[in-house]
């Protein structure tokens, strides 16, 4: 975008959309590309004898460079065919594409790119957030007070067991747990499916 948002709004975006990090850039060409085709109703009458060549030349363009030329000059010149072949935006059907692993969308001068590539660390963080959310929900359902300390019990397979072991301190801090034990769930119990993994959680007031 041609501007940046204050830090306060970045924090809101990150929190509300579960985004790890927000960056601003003036160039998104690494994440997007453009495909050009001739608008036949305008190009046909103007350059009918060159139409086949125009279609071929447009498929061979560097999409980002062509879009930059179109924005700066208001037109694209296809010198490889004839210097007189000048295509304006009305002469073109433009499709924006996205690189694998990224989702893009835009409106006027702003283009937003989401990096949807999931690293093992991001996947683990997703599990942590979900486990914390489920335990907080169970605290409320069990009628615990906001500041009540609790014991947490869980029954799970290896993946969630590893998450509890690797992120034990963070989870305990968030849910006010004095301990987290892999054991037969006690107290208020509930079974959850978290990202395809089944876990039985139990919460008990200290």
PDB file of C-alpha atoms in Angstrom:
ATOM      1  CA  UNK A   1       0.000   0.000   0.000  1.00  0.00           C
ATOM      2  CA  UNK A   2       1.137   3.631  -0.401  1.00  0.00           C
ATOM      3  CA  UNK A   3       0.820   4.102   3.379  1.00  0.00           C
ATOM      4  CA  UNK A   4       1.349   2.220   6.646  1.00  0.00           C
ATOM      5  CA  UNK A   5      -0.969   1.718   9.595  1.00  0.00           C
ATOM      6  CA  UNK A   6      -0.047   2.726  13.157  1.00  0.00           C
ATOM      7  CA  UNK A   7       1.180  -0.049  15.460  1.00  0.00           C
ATOM      8  CA  UNK A   8      -2.146  -0.109  17.350  1.00  0.00           C
ATOM      9  CA  UNK A   9      -4.015  -1.235  14.231  1.00  0.00           C
ATOM     10  CA  UNK A  10      -1.389  -3.820  13.375  1.00  0.00           C
ATOM     11  CA  UNK A  11      -1.901  -5.379  16.798  1.00  0.00           C
ATOM     12  CA  UNK A  12      -5.669  -5.492  16.189  1.00  0.00           C
ATOM     13  CA  UNK A  13      -5.161  -7.196  12.811  1.00  0.00           C
ATOM     14  CA  UNK A  14      -2.783  -9.754  14.303  1.00  0.00           C
ATOM     15  CA  UNK A  15      -5.099 -10.515  17.220  1.00  0.00           C
ATOM     16  CA  UNK A  16      -8.428 -10.614  15.366  1.00  0.00           C
ATOM     17  CA  UNK A  17      -7.219 -12.558  12.329  1.00  0.00           C
ATOM     18  CA  UNK A  18      -4.730 -14.831  14.111  1.00  0.00           C
ATOM     19  CA  UNK A  19      -1.879 -13.338  12.087  1.00  0.00           C
ATOM     20  CA  UNK A  20       1.722 -13.887  13.183  1.00  0.00           C
ATOM     21  CA  UNK A  21       3.168 -10.713  11.675  1.00  0.00           C
ATOM     22  CA  UNK A  22       2.021  -7.815   9.459  1.00  0.00           C
ATOM     23  CA  UNK A  23       4.456  -6.155   7.049  1.00  0.00           C
ATOM     24  CA  UNK A  24       3.986  -3.275   4.623  1.00  0.00           C
ATOM     25  CA  UNK A  25       5.626  -3.186   1.213  1.00  0.00           C
ATOM     26  CA  UNK A  26       5.301  -1.191  -1.991  1.00  0.00           C
ATOM     27  CA  UNK A  27       5.976  -4.272  -4.143  1.00  0.00           C
ATOM     28  CA  UNK A  28       4.004  -7.522  -4.077  1.00  0.00           C
ATOM     29  CA  UNK A  29       5.374  -8.859  -7.360  1.00  0.00           C
ATOM     30  CA  UNK A  30       6.985 -11.797  -5.537  1.00  0.00           C
ATOM     31  CA  UNK A  31       3.508 -13.028  -4.574  1.00  0.00           C
ATOM     32  CA  UNK A  32       1.287 -12.072  -7.522  1.00  0.00           C
ATOM     33  CA  UNK A  33       1.295 -12.199 -11.300  1.00  0.00           C
ATOM     34  CA  UNK A  34      -1.014 -11.052 -14.089  1.00  0.00           C
ATOM     35  CA  UNK A  35      -2.320 -12.812 -17.167  1.00  0.00           C
ATOM     36  CA  UNK A  36      -3.315 -10.698 -20.167  1.00  0.00           C
ATOM     37  CA  UNK A  37      -5.726 -11.566 -22.983  1.00  0.00           C
ATOM     38  CA  UNK A  38      -7.060  -9.292 -25.730  1.00  0.00           C
ATOM     39  CA  UNK A  39     -10.529  -7.797 -25.408  1.00  0.00           C
ATOM     40  CA  UNK A  40     -11.759  -8.969 -28.795  1.00  0.00           C
ATOM     41  CA  UNK A  41     -14.528  -6.382 -29.269  1.00  0.00           C
ATOM     42  CA  UNK A  42     -11.999  -3.531 -29.110  1.00  0.00           C
ATOM     43  CA  UNK A  43      -8.787  -5.175 -30.325  1.00  0.00           C
ATOM     44  CA  UNK A  44     -10.461  -6.877 -33.303  1.00  0.00           C
ATOM     45  CA  UNK A  45     -11.571  -3.664 -35.071  1.00  0.00           C
ATOM     46  CA  UNK A  46      -8.241  -1.933 -34.314  1.00  0.00           C
ATOM     47  CA  UNK A  47      -5.710  -4.656 -35.060  1.00  0.00           C
ATOM     48  CA  UNK A  48      -7.626  -7.468 -36.728  1.00  0.00           C
ATOM     49  CA  UNK A  49      -4.740  -8.642 -38.924  1.00  0.00           C
ATOM     50  CA  UNK A  50      -2.442  -8.848 -35.875  1.00  0.00           C
ATOM     51  CA  UNK A  51      -4.947 -10.574 -33.564  1.00  0.00           C
ATOM     52  CA  UNK A  52      -3.263 -13.996 -33.507  1.00  0.00           C
ATOM     53  CA  UNK A  53       0.137 -12.425 -32.890  1.00  0.00           C
ATOM     54  CA  UNK A  54      -1.292 -10.208 -30.140  1.00  0.00           C
ATOM     55  CA  UNK A  55      -2.794 -13.207 -28.338  1.00  0.00           C
ATOM     56  CA  UNK A  56       0.560 -15.031 -28.486  1.00  0.00           C
ATOM     57  CA  UNK A  57       2.582 -11.980 -27.415  1.00  0.00           C
ATOM     58  CA  UNK A  58       0.340 -11.337 -24.411  1.00  0.00           C
ATOM     59  CA  UNK A  59       0.842 -14.891 -23.138  1.00  0.00           C
ATOM     60  CA  UNK A  60       4.615 -14.342 -23.244  1.00  0.00           C
ATOM     61  CA  UNK A  61       4.638 -11.093 -21.259  1.00  0.00           C
ATOM     62  CA  UNK A  62       6.121 -10.755 -17.782  1.00  0.00           C
ATOM     63  CA  UNK A  63       2.824 -10.053 -16.061  1.00  0.00           C
ATOM     64  CA  UNK A  64       4.176  -7.793 -13.330  1.00  0.00           C
ATOM     65  CA  UNK A  65       6.277  -5.718 -15.742  1.00  0.00           C
ATOM     66  CA  UNK A  66       3.348  -5.352 -18.122  1.00  0.00           C
ATOM     67  CA  UNK A  67       1.059  -4.228 -15.303  1.00  0.00           C
ATOM     68  CA  UNK A  68       3.654  -1.685 -14.144  1.00  0.00           C
ATOM     69  CA  UNK A  69       3.880  -0.332 -17.715  1.00  0.00           C
ATOM     70  CA  UNK A  70       0.111  -0.170 -17.989  1.00  0.00           C
ATOM     71  CA  UNK A  71      -0.186   1.754 -14.723  1.00  0.00           C
ATOM     72  CA  UNK A  72       2.617   4.207 -15.524  1.00  0.00           C
ATOM     73  CA  UNK A  73       1.906   4.844 -19.224  1.00  0.00           C
ATOM     74  CA  UNK A  74      -1.758   3.909 -19.459  1.00  0.00           C
ATOM     75  CA  UNK A  75      -1.001   1.417 -22.217  1.00  0.00           C
ATOM     76  CA  UNK A  76       1.184  -1.505 -23.341  1.00  0.00           C
ATOM     77  CA  UNK A  77       3.139  -1.367 -26.579  1.00  0.00           C
ATOM     78  CA  UNK A  78       3.802  -4.677 -28.304  1.00  0.00           C
ATOM     79  CA  UNK A  79       6.968  -3.759 -30.226  1.00  0.00           C
ATOM     80  CA  UNK A  80       7.621  -7.396 -31.050  1.00  0.00           C
ATOM     81  CA  UNK A  81       4.646  -7.261 -33.408  1.00  0.00           C
ATOM     82  CA  UNK A  82       4.498  -3.654 -34.540  1.00  0.00           C
ATOM     83  CA  UNK A  83       5.259  -0.336 -32.829  1.00  0.00           C
ATOM     84  CA  UNK A  84       1.746   0.768 -33.726  1.00  0.00           C
ATOM     85  CA  UNK A  85       0.149  -1.982 -31.602  1.00  0.00           C
ATOM     86  CA  UNK A  86      -0.678  -0.090 -28.415  1.00  0.00           C
ATOM     87  CA  UNK A  87      -3.169  -1.659 -26.003  1.00  0.00           C
ATOM     88  CA  UNK A  88      -4.994   0.376 -23.350  1.00  0.00           C
ATOM     89  CA  UNK A  89      -6.726  -1.115 -20.310  1.00  0.00           C
ATOM     90  CA  UNK A  90     -10.021  -1.268 -22.210  1.00  0.00           C
ATOM     91  CA  UNK A  91      -8.292  -3.505 -24.774  1.00  0.00           C
ATOM     92  CA  UNK A  92      -7.216  -6.071 -22.187  1.00  0.00           C
ATOM     93  CA  UNK A  93      -8.752  -8.813 -20.084  1.00  0.00           C
ATOM     94  CA  UNK A  94      -6.546  -8.932 -16.994  1.00  0.00           C
ATOM     95  CA  UNK A  95      -6.552 -11.768 -14.479  1.00  0.00           C
ATOM     96  CA  UNK A  96      -4.504 -11.542 -11.299  1.00  0.00           C
ATOM     97  CA  UNK A  97      -2.993 -14.849 -10.203  1.00  0.00           C
ATOM     98  CA  UNK A  98      -1.232 -15.798  -6.988  1.00  0.00           C
ATOM     99  CA  UNK A  99       1.884 -17.761  -6.249  1.00  0.00           C
ATOM    100  CA  UNK A 100       1.422 -21.163  -4.609  1.00  0.00           C
ATOM    101  CA  UNK A 101       1.219 -20.824  -0.842  1.00  0.00           C
ATOM    102  CA  UNK A 102      -0.114 -17.264  -0.958  1.00  0.00           C
ATOM    103  CA  UNK A 103      -3.600 -15.760  -1.200  1.00  0.00           C
ATOM    104  CA  UNK A 104      -3.947 -12.253  -2.613  1.00  0.00           C
ATOM    105  CA  UNK A 105      -6.721  -9.729  -2.996  1.00  0.00           C
ATOM    106  CA  UNK A 106      -6.808  -6.033  -3.693  1.00  0.00           C
ATOM    107  CA  UNK A 107      -8.913  -2.932  -3.993  1.00  0.00           C
ATOM    108  CA  UNK A 108      -7.711   0.281  -5.680  1.00  0.00           C
ATOM    109  CA  UNK A 109      -4.178   0.975  -4.404  1.00  0.00           C
ATOM    110  CA  UNK A 110      -4.119  -1.657  -1.652  1.00  0.00           C
ATOM    111  CA  UNK A 111      -3.143  -5.290  -2.181  1.00  0.00           C
ATOM    112  CA  UNK A 112      -3.221  -7.779   0.684  1.00  0.00           C
ATOM    113  CA  UNK A 113      -1.197 -10.983   0.589  1.00  0.00           C
ATOM    114  CA  UNK A 114      -1.656 -13.825   3.067  1.00  0.00           C
ATOM    115  CA  UNK A 115       1.258 -16.224   3.436  1.00  0.00           C
ATOM    116  CA  UNK A 116      -0.558 -19.499   4.072  1.00  0.00           C
ATOM    117  CA  UNK A 117       2.573 -21.657   4.259  1.00  0.00           C
ATOM    118  CA  UNK A 118       2.456 -23.421   7.616  1.00  0.00           C
ATOM    119  CA  UNK A 119       5.757 -24.185   9.332  1.00  0.00           C
ATOM    120  CA  UNK A 120       5.917 -26.808  12.108  1.00  0.00           C
ATOM    121  CA  UNK A 121       6.278 -23.917  14.593  1.00  0.00           C
ATOM    122  CA  UNK A 122       3.108 -22.209  13.355  1.00  0.00           C
ATOM    123  CA  UNK A 123       1.191 -25.494  13.439  1.00  0.00           C
ATOM    124  CA  UNK A 124       2.314 -26.039  17.040  1.00  0.00           C
ATOM    125  CA  UNK A 125       1.266 -22.492  17.974  1.00  0.00           C
ATOM    126  CA  UNK A 126      -2.147 -23.182  16.455  1.00  0.00           C
ATOM    127  CA  UNK A 127      -2.539 -26.239  18.693  1.00  0.00           C
ATOM    128  CA  UNK A 128      -1.448 -24.228  21.748  1.00  0.00           C
ATOM    129  CA  UNK A 129      -3.998 -21.483  21.061  1.00  0.00           C
ATOM    130  CA  UNK A 130      -6.759 -24.046  20.547  1.00  0.00           C
ATOM    131  CA  UNK A 131      -5.909 -25.944  23.727  1.00  0.00           C
ATOM    132  CA  UNK A 132      -5.871 -22.716  25.744  1.00  0.00           C
ATOM    133  CA  UNK A 133      -9.190 -21.664  24.212  1.00  0.00           C
ATOM    134  CA  UNK A 134     -10.816 -25.033  25.002  1.00  0.00           C
ATOM    135  CA  UNK A 135      -9.562 -25.030  28.604  1.00  0.00           C
ATOM    136  CA  UNK A 136     -10.801 -21.442  29.101  1.00  0.00           C
ATOM    137  CA  UNK A 137     -14.194 -22.475  27.739  1.00  0.00           C
ATOM    138  CA  UNK A 138     -14.310 -25.393  30.177  1.00  0.00           C
ATOM    139  CA  UNK A 139     -13.405 -23.105  33.087  1.00  0.00           C
ATOM    140  CA  UNK A 140     -16.472 -21.005  32.305  1.00  0.00           C
ATOM    141  CA  UNK A 141     -18.732 -24.001  31.739  1.00  0.00           C
ATOM    142  CA  UNK A 142     -17.610 -25.490  35.059  1.00  0.00           C
ATOM    143  CA  UNK A 143     -18.540 -22.251  36.833  1.00  0.00           C
ATOM    144  CA  UNK A 144     -15.042 -21.396  38.052  1.00  0.00           C
ATOM    145  CA  UNK A 145     -14.253 -17.823  39.052  1.00  0.00           C
ATOM    146  CA  UNK A 146     -11.882 -15.838  36.844  1.00  0.00           C
ATOM    147  CA  UNK A 147      -8.991 -16.043  39.318  1.00  0.00           C
ATOM    148  CA  UNK A 148      -9.532 -19.652  40.465  1.00  0.00           C
ATOM    149  CA  UNK A 149      -6.415 -21.818  40.128  1.00  0.00           C
ATOM    150  CA  UNK A 150      -7.026 -25.182  38.484  1.00  0.00           C
ATOM    151  CA  UNK A 151      -5.570 -28.602  37.777  1.00  0.00           C
ATOM    152  CA  UNK A 152      -5.606 -29.711  34.129  1.00  0.00           C
ATOM    153  CA  UNK A 153      -5.723 -33.353  33.043  1.00  0.00           C
ATOM    154  CA  UNK A 154      -5.615 -34.712  29.507  1.00  0.00           C
ATOM    155  CA  UNK A 155      -5.873 -37.963  27.574  1.00  0.00           C
ATOM    156  CA  UNK A 156      -4.386 -37.812  24.070  1.00  0.00           C
ATOM    157  CA  UNK A 157      -2.179 -39.373  21.441  1.00  0.00           C
ATOM    158  CA  UNK A 158       1.431 -38.403  20.793  1.00  0.00           C
ATOM    159  CA  UNK A 159       0.942 -35.129  18.881  1.00  0.00           C
ATOM    160  CA  UNK A 160      -1.051 -33.277  21.546  1.00  0.00           C
ATOM    161  CA  UNK A 161       0.978 -34.914  24.294  1.00  0.00           C
ATOM    162  CA  UNK A 162       4.071 -33.327  22.715  1.00  0.00           C
ATOM    163  CA  UNK A 163       2.373 -29.927  22.562  1.00  0.00           C
ATOM    164  CA  UNK A 164       1.530 -30.076  26.268  1.00  0.00           C
ATOM    165  CA  UNK A 165       5.108 -31.057  27.108  1.00  0.00           C
ATOM    166  CA  UNK A 166       6.768 -28.433  24.887  1.00  0.00           C
ATOM    167  CA  UNK A 167       4.461 -25.544  25.823  1.00  0.00           C
ATOM    168  CA  UNK A 168       3.492 -26.531  29.363  1.00  0.00           C
ATOM    169  CA  UNK A 169       4.543 -23.269  31.034  1.00  0.00           C
ATOM    170  CA  UNK A 170       2.761 -21.072  28.493  1.00  0.00           C
ATOM    171  CA  UNK A 171      -0.480 -23.049  28.744  1.00  0.00           C
ATOM    172  CA  UNK A 172      -0.358 -23.141  32.549  1.00  0.00           C
ATOM    173  CA  UNK A 173       0.185 -19.390  32.719  1.00  0.00           C
ATOM    174  CA  UNK A 174      -2.705 -18.609  30.368  1.00  0.00           C
ATOM    175  CA  UNK A 175      -5.282 -20.845  32.071  1.00  0.00           C
ATOM    176  CA  UNK A 176      -4.069 -20.374  35.689  1.00  0.00           C
ATOM    177  CA  UNK A 177      -3.180 -24.053  36.061  1.00  0.00           C
ATOM    178  CA  UNK A 178      -0.915 -25.181  38.906  1.00  0.00           C
ATOM    179  CA  UNK A 179      -0.244 -28.427  37.031  1.00  0.00           C
ATOM    180  CA  UNK A 180      -0.970 -30.242  33.769  1.00  0.00           C
ATOM    181  CA  UNK A 181      -0.960 -34.026  33.945  1.00  0.00           C
ATOM    182  CA  UNK A 182      -1.394 -36.744  31.371  1.00  0.00           C
ATOM    183  CA  UNK A 183      -3.870 -38.894  33.226  1.00  0.00           C
ATOM    184  CA  UNK A 184      -7.455 -40.076  33.171  1.00  0.00           C
ATOM    185  CA  UNK A 185      -9.364 -36.799  32.969  1.00  0.00           C
ATOM    186  CA  UNK A 186     -10.872 -35.713  36.286  1.00  0.00           C
ATOM    187  CA  UNK A 187     -13.248 -33.005  37.424  1.00  0.00           C
ATOM    188  CA  UNK A 188     -15.224 -31.375  34.611  1.00  0.00           C
ATOM    189  CA  UNK A 189     -14.410 -33.453  31.501  1.00  0.00           C
ATOM    190  CA  UNK A 190     -14.963 -32.929  27.812  1.00  0.00           C
ATOM    191  CA  UNK A 191     -13.769 -34.488  24.550  1.00  0.00           C
ATOM    192  CA  UNK A 192     -12.525 -32.163  21.799  1.00  0.00           C
ATOM    193  CA  UNK A 193     -11.347 -32.510  18.213  1.00  0.00           C
ATOM    194  CA  UNK A 194      -8.475 -30.088  17.641  1.00  0.00           C
ATOM    195  CA  UNK A 195      -7.175 -29.911  14.084  1.00  0.00           C
ATOM    196  CA  UNK A 196      -8.128 -33.564  13.568  1.00  0.00           C
ATOM    197  CA  UNK A 197      -6.627 -34.754  16.867  1.00  0.00           C
ATOM    198  CA  UNK A 198      -8.877 -36.091  19.639  1.00  0.00           C
ATOM    199  CA  UNK A 199      -8.151 -35.037  23.215  1.00  0.00           C
ATOM    200  CA  UNK A 200     -10.114 -35.482  26.450  1.00  0.00           C
ATOM    201  CA  UNK A 201      -9.568 -32.566  28.817  1.00  0.00           C
ATOM    202  CA  UNK A 202     -10.414 -32.366  32.493  1.00  0.00           C
ATOM    203  CA  UNK A 203     -10.348 -29.260  34.710  1.00  0.00           C
ATOM    204  CA  UNK A 204     -10.601 -29.268  38.492  1.00  0.00           C
ATOM    205  CA  UNK A 205     -10.479 -26.335  40.903  1.00  0.00           C
ATOM    206  CA  UNK A 206      -7.576 -26.320  43.344  1.00  0.00           C
TER     207      UNK A 206
END
